[in-house]
mmCIF file of C-alpha atoms and ligand atoms in Angstrom:
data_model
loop_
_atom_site.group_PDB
_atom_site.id
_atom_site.type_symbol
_atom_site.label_atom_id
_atom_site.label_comp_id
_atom_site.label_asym_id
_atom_site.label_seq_id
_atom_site.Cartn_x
_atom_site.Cartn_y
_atom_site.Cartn_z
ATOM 1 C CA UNK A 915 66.937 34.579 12.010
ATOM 2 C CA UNK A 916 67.656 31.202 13.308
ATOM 3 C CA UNK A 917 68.296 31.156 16.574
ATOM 4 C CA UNK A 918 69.210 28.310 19.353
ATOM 5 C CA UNK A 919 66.936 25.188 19.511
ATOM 6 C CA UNK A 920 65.337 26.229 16.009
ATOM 7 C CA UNK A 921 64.498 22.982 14.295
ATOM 8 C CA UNK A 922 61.649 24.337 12.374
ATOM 9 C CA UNK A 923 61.719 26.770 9.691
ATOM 10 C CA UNK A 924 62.524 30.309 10.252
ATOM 11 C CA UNK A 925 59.734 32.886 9.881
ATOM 12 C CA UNK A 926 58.656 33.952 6.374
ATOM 13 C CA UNK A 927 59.929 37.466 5.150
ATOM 14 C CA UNK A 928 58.248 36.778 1.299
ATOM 15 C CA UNK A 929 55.055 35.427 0.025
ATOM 16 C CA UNK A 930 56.552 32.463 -1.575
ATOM 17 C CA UNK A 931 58.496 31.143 1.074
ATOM 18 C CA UNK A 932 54.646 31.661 3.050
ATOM 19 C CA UNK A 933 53.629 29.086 0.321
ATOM 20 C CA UNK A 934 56.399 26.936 1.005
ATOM 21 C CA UNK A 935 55.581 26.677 4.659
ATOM 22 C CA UNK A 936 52.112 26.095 3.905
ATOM 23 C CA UNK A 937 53.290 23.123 1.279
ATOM 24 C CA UNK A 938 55.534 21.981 4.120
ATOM 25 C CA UNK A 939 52.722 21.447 6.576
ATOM 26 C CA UNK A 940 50.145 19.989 4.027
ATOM 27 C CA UNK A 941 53.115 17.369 3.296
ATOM 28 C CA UNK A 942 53.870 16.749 6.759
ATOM 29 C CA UNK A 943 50.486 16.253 7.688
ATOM 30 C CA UNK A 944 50.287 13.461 5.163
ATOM 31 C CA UNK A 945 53.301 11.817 6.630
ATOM 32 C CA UNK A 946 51.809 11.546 9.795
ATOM 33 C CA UNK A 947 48.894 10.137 8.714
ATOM 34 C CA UNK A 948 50.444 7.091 6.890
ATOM 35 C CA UNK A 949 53.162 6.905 9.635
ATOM 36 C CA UNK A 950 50.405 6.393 12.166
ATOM 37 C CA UNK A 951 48.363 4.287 9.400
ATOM 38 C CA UNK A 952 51.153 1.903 8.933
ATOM 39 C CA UNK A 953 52.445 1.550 12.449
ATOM 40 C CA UNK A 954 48.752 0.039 13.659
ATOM 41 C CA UNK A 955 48.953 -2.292 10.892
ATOM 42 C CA UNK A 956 52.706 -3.312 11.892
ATOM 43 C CA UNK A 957 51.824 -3.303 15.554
ATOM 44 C CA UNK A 958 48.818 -6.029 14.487
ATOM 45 C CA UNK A 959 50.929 -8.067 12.755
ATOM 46 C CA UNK A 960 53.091 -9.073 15.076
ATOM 47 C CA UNK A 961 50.121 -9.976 17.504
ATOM 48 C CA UNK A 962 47.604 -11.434 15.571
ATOM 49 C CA UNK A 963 47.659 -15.502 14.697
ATOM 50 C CA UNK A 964 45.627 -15.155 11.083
ATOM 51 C CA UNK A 965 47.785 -17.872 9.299
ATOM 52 C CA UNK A 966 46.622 -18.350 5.497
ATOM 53 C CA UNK A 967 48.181 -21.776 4.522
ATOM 54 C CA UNK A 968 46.928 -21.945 0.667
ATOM 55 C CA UNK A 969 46.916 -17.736 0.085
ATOM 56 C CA UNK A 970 48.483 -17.474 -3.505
ATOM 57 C CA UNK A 971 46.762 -14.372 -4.743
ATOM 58 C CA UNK A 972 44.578 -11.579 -3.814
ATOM 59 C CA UNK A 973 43.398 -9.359 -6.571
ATOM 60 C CA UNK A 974 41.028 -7.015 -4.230
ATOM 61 C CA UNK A 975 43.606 -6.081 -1.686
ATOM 62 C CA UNK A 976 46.604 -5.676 -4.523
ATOM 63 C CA UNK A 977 44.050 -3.154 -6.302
ATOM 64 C CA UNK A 978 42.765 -1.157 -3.042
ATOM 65 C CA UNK A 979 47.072 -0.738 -1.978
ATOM 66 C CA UNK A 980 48.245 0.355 -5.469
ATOM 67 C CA UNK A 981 45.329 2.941 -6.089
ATOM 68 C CA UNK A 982 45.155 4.525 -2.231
ATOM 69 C CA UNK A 983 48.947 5.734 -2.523
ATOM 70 C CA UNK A 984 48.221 6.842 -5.903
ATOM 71 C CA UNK A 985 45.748 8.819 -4.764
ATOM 72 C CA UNK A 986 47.866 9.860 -1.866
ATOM 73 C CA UNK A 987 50.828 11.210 -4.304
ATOM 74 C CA UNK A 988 48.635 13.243 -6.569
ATOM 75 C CA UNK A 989 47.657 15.238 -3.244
ATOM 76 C CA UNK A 990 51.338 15.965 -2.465
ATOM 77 C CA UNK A 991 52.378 16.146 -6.539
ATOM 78 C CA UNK A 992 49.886 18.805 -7.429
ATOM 79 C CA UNK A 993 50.491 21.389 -4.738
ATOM 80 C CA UNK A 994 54.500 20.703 -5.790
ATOM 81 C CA UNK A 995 53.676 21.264 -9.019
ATOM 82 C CA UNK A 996 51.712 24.408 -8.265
ATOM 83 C CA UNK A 997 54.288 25.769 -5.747
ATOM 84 C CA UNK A 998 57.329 24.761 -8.428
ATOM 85 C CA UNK A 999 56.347 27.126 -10.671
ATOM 86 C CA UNK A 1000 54.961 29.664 -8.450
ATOM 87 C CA UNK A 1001 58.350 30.181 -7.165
ATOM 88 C CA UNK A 1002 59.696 30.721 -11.094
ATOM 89 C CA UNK A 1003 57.511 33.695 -11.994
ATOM 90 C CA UNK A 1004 59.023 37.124 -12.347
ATOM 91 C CA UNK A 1005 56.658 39.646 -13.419
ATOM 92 C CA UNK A 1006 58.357 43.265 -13.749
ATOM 93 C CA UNK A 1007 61.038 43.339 -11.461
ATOM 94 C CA UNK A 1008 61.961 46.829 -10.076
ATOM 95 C CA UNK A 1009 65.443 46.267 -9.691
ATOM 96 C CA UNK A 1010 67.880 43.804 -10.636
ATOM 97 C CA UNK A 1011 70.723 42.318 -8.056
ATOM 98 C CA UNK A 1012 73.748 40.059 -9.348
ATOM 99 C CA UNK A 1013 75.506 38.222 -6.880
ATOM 100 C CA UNK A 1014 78.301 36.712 -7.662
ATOM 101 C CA UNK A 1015 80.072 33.663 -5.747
ATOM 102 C CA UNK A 1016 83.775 33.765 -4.578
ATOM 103 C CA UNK A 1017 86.244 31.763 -2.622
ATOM 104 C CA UNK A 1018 85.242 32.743 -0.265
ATOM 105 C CA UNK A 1019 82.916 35.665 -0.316
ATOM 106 C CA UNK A 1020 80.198 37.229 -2.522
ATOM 107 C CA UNK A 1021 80.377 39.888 -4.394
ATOM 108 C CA UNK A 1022 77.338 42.165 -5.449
ATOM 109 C CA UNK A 1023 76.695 44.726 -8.443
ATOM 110 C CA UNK A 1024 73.078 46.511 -9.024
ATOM 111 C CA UNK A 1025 73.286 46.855 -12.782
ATOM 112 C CA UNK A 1026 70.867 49.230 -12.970
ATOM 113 C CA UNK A 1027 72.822 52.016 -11.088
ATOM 114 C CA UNK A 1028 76.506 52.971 -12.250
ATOM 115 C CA UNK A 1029 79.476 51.697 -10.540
ATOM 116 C CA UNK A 1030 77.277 50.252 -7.635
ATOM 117 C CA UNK A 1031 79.111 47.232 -6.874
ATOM 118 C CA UNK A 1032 80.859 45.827 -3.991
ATOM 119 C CA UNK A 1033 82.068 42.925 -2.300
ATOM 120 C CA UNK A 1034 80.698 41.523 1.311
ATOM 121 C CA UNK A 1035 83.269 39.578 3.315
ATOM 122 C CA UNK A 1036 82.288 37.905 6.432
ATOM 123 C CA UNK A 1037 83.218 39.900 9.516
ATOM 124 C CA UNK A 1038 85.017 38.839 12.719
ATOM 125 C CA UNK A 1039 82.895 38.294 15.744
ATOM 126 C CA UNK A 1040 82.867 40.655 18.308
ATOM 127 C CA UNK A 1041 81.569 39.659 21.890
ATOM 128 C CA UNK A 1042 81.188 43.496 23.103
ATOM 129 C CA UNK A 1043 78.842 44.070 20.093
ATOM 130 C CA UNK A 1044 75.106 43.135 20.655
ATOM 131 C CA UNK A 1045 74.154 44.101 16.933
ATOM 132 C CA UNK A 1046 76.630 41.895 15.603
ATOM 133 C CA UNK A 1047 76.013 38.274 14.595
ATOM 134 C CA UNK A 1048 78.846 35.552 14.909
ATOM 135 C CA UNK A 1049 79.128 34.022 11.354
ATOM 136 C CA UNK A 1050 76.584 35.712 9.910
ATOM 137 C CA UNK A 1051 77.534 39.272 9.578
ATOM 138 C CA UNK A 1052 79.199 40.692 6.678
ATOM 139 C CA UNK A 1053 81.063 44.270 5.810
ATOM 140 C CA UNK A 1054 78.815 44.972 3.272
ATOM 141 C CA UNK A 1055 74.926 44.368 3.432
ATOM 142 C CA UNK A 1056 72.550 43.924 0.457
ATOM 143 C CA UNK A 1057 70.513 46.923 0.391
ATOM 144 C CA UNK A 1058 67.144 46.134 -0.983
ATOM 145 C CA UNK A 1059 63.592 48.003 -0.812
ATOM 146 C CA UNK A 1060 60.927 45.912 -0.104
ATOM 147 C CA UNK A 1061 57.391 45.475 -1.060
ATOM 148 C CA UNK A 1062 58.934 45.255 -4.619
ATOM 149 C CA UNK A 1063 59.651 42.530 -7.056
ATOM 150 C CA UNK A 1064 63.335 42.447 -7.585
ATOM 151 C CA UNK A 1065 65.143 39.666 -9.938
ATOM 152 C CA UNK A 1066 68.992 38.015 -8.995
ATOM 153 C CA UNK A 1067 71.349 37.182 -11.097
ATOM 154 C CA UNK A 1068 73.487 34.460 -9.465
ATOM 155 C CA UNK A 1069 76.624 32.892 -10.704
ATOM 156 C CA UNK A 1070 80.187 32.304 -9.757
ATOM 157 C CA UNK A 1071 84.099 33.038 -10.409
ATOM 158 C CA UNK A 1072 85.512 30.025 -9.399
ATOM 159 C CA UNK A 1073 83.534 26.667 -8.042
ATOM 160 C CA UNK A 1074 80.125 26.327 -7.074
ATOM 161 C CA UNK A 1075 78.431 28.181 -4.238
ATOM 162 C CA UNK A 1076 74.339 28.248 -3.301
ATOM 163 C CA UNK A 1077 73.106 31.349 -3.118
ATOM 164 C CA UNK A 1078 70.458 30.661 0.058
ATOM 165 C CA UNK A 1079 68.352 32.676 2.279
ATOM 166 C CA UNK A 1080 65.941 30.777 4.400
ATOM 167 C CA UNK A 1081 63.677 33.626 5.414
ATOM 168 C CA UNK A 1082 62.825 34.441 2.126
ATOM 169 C CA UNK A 1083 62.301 30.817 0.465
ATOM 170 C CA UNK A 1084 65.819 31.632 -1.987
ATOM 171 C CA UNK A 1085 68.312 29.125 -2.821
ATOM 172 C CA UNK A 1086 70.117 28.839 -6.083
ATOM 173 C CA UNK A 1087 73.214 27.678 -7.235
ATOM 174 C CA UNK A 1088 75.920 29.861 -8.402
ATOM 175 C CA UNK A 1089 77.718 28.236 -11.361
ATOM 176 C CA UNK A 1090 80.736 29.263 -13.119
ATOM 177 C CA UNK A 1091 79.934 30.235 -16.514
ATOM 178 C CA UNK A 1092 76.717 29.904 -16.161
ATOM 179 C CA UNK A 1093 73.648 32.898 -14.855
ATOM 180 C CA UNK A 1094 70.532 31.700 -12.856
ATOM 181 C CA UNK A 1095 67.733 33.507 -12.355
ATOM 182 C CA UNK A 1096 65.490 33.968 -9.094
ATOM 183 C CA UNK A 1097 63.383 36.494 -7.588
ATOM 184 C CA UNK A 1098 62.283 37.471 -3.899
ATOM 185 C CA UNK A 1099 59.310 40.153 -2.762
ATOM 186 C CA UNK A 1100 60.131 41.159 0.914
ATOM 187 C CA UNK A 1101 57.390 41.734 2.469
ATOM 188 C CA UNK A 1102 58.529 43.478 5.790
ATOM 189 C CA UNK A 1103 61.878 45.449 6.899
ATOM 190 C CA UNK A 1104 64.187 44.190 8.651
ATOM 191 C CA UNK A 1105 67.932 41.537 8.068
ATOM 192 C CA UNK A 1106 67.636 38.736 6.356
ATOM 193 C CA UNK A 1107 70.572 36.073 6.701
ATOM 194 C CA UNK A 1108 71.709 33.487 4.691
ATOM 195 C CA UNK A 1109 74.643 30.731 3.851
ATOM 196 C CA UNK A 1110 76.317 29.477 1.374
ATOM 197 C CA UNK A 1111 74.778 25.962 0.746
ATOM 198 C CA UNK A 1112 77.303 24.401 -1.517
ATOM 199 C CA UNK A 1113 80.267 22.793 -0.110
ATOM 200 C CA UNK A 1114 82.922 24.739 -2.202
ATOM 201 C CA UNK A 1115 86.066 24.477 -0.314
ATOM 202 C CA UNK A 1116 87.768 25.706 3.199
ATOM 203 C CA UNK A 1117 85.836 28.684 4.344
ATOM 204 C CA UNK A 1118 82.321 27.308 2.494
ATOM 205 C CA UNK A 1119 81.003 28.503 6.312
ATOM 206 C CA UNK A 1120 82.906 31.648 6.012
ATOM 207 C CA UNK A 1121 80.596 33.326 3.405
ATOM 208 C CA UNK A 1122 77.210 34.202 4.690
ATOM 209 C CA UNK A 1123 74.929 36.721 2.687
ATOM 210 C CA UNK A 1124 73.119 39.518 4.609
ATOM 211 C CA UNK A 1125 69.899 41.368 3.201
ATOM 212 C CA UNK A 1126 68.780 44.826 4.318
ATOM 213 C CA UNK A 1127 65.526 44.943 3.791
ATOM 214 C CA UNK A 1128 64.415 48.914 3.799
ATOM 215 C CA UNK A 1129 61.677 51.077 2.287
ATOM 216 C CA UNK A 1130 61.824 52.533 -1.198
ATOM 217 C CA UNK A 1131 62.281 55.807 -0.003
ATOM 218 C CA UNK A 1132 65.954 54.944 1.938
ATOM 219 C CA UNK A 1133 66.771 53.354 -0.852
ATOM 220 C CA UNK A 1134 66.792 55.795 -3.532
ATOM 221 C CA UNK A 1135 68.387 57.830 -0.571
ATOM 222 C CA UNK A 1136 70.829 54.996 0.059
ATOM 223 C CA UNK A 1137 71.802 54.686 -4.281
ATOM 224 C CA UNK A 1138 71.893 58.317 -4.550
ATOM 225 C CA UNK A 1139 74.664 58.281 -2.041
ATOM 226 C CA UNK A 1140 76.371 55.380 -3.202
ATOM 227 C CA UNK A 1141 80.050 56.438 -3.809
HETATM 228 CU CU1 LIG B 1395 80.423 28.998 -1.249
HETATM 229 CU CU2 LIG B 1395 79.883 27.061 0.096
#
């Protein structure tokens, strides 16, 4: 989880969000280099005394600065590209998850179980607590084995909401009459926290969305027990 002073991104929990880093970094590093690139030639402009009274046209230099960032934006568009539909494929999900958005709260249901369904409201902080997380924690967690492919459902009762965990590279917007599809492997065990990232109203900062991540074995234990 994010904690204070955290201005990078959090730690990946899934493979893809593991690519996304990596993409992150390869873009970055890019950045940088034209940032410094362009700041020496803007530093030498200002101190240099080349004056070109009669320069009208100059076919060479127009050429070499049109085809260099060309080249440059087929380095970042590729690995986008790449990434962009890396993060769409869903090959034989174990279980499904639909998540539904709510002012202001989410609501859950594992359609592949009976009657497992339930709604996770935000919980009020408690100082005395050390396992509990100020704005973060809900009522009811998302159970969810991991190692395993599992698809969401997202969508929404009312207005728009964003479906968003940081940890594990997920964030999709919950529509009203409409279903969107996503998919997250978990890699380890552990919580997994995440915000709404749509402004839809009041408490938009009231509805965070906690992930249990546990093994396959406490999970059948945890469904079988489901009342
Ligand atoms: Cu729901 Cu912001």
């Amino acid at each position: 989880m994010a904690t204070w002073s955290n201005f990078n991104l959090q730690n990946s929990a899934s493979p893809l969000m593991e690519q996304i880093i990596f993409f992150h970094d390869h873009t970055l590093i890019i950045l940088i280099m034209i940032t410094i690139l362009i700041s020496y030639l803007m530093i030498n402009l200002f101190f240099n005394k080349y004056i070109n009274r009669f320069l009208l046209e100059g076919q060479m230099i127009e050429l070499i600065w049109t085809i260099i960032p060309t080249i440059t934006l087929i380095f970042i568009a590729l690995p986008s590209l790449r990434l962009l539909y890396l993060l769409d494929e869903l090959n034989n999900p174990l279980i499904t998850l639909k998540s539904i958005g709510h002012q202001w709260y989410w609501s859950y249901e594992y359609s592949d179980f009976n009657n497992v369904e339930f709604d996770s409201y935000m919980i009020q902080y408690d100082k005395s607590n050390l396992n509990n997380f100020r704005l973060l924690d809900v009522d009811n967690r998302i159970i969810l084995p991991m190692n395993n492919q599992i698809r969401i459902m997202v969508t929404a009762a009312d207005v728009i909401h964003s479906w968003t965990i940081p940890s594990l590279g997920v964030k999709i917007d919950a529509n009203p009459g409409r279903l969107n599809q996503t998919n997250l492997f978990i890699n380890r065990p552990g919580i997994f926290f995440g915000q709404c990232s749509e402004i839809c109203g009041a408490n938009h900062s009231f509805m965070p969305i906690l992930i249990e991540s546990i093994s396959i074995k406490n999970f059948i234990n945890w469904i079988n027990n489901y009342s």
